[in-house]
CSV table of C-alpha atoms in Angstrom, one decimal:
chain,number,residue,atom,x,y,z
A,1,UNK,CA,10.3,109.8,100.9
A,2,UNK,CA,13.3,108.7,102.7
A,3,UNK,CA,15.6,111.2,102.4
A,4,UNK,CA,15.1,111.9,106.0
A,5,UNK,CA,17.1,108.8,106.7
A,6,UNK,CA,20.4,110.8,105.0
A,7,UNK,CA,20.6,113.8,106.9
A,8,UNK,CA,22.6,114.2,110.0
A,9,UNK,CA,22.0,114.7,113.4
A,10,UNK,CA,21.5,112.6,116.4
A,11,UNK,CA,18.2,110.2,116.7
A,12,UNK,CA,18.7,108.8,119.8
A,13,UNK,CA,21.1,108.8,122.7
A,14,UNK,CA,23.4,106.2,123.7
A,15,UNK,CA,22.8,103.7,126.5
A,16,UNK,CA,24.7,104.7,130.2
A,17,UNK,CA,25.7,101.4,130.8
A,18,UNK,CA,26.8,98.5,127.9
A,19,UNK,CA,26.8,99.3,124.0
A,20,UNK,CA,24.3,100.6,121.6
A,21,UNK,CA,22.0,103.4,121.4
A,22,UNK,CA,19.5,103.8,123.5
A,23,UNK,CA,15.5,105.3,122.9
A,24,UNK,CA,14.9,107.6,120.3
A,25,UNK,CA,14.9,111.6,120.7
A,26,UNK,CA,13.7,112.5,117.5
A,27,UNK,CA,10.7,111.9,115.5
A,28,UNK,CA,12.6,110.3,112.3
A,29,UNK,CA,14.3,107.8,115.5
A,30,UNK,CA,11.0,106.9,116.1
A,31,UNK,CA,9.7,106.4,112.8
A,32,UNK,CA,12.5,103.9,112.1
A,33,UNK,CA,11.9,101.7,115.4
A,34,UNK,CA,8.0,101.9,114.1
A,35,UNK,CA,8.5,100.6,111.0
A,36,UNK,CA,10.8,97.7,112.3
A,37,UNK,CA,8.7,96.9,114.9
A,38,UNK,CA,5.8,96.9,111.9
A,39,UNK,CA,8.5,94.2,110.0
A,40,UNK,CA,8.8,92.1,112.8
A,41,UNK,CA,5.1,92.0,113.6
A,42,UNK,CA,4.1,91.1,110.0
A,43,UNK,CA,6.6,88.5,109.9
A,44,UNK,CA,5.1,86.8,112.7
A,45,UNK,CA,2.2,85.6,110.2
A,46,UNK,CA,4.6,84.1,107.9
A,47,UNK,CA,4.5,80.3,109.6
A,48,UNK,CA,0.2,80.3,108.8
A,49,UNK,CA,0.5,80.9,105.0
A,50,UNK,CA,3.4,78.0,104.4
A,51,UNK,CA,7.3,77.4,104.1
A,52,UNK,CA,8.2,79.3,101.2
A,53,UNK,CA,6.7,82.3,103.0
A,54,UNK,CA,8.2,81.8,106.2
A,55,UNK,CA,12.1,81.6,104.1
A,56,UNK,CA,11.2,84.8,102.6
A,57,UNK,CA,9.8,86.4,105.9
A,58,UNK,CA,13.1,85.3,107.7
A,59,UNK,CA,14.9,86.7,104.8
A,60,UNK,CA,13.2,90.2,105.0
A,61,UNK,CA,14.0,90.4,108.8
A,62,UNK,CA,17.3,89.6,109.2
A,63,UNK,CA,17.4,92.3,106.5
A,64,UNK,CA,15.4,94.9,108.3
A,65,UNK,CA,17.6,94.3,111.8
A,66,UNK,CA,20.6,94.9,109.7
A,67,UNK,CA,19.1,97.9,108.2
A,68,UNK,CA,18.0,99.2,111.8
A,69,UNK,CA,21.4,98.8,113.2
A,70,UNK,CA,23.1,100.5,110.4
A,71,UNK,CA,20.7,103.4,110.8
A,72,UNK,CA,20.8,103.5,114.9
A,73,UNK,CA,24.5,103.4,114.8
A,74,UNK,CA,24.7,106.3,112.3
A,75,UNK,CA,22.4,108.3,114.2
A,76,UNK,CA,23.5,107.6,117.3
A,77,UNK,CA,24.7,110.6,119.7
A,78,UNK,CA,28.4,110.1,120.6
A,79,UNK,CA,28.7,107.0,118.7
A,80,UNK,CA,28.5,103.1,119.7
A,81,UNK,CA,31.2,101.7,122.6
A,82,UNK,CA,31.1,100.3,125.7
A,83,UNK,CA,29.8,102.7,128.4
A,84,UNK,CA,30.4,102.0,132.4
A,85,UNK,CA,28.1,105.0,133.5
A,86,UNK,CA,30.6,107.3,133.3
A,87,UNK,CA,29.4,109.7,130.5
C-alpha cells in the first residue's frame, strides 16, 4: 500500500523565496498532504472525548508532521535550502 512513498522522483517543487518545498506536482504529493491534513482534522476532536485522548492525539500529530517533513524533504525537487528568487 505504501510503497509509493519509496520510489523516487520529485513530488513537489521548492518554494522561490525562503526554505521548504512548495505545492505538490504529483498525485502521490498530494496524497501525502491529504492524509496529513485528514490527521490534523481528526485530532481536532480529541479535547471533546477527555485528556487521555487529547495526550495521545498530540502524540499522533507531532508524529505525522515529522513524518510529512521527512517525506516532503525527500521528495522535494532540488532539495531544501534557502532560496532568494534566484532559481
Amino acid at each position: 500500500m505504501f510503497h509509493g512513498l519509496f520510489e523516487e522522483g520529485d513530488w513537489s517543487v521548492p518554494k522561490r523565496y525562503g526554505y521548504g518545498a512548495g505545492l505538490p506536482i504529483a498525485w502521490r504529493g498530494w496524497a501525502v498532504l491529504g492524509m496529513y491534513l485528514a490527521i490534523v482534522f481528526a485530532t481536532t476532536l480529541a479535547p471533546l472525548a477527555g485528556v487521555a485522548v487529547l495526550i495521545i492525539a498530540m502524540t499522533v500529530l507531532v508524529l505525522a508532521t515529522c513524518w510529512l517533513v521527512v517525506i516532503a524533504q525527500r521528495h522535494a525537487r532540488g532539495g531544501w535550502r534557502w532560496r532568494w528568487g534566484e532559481d
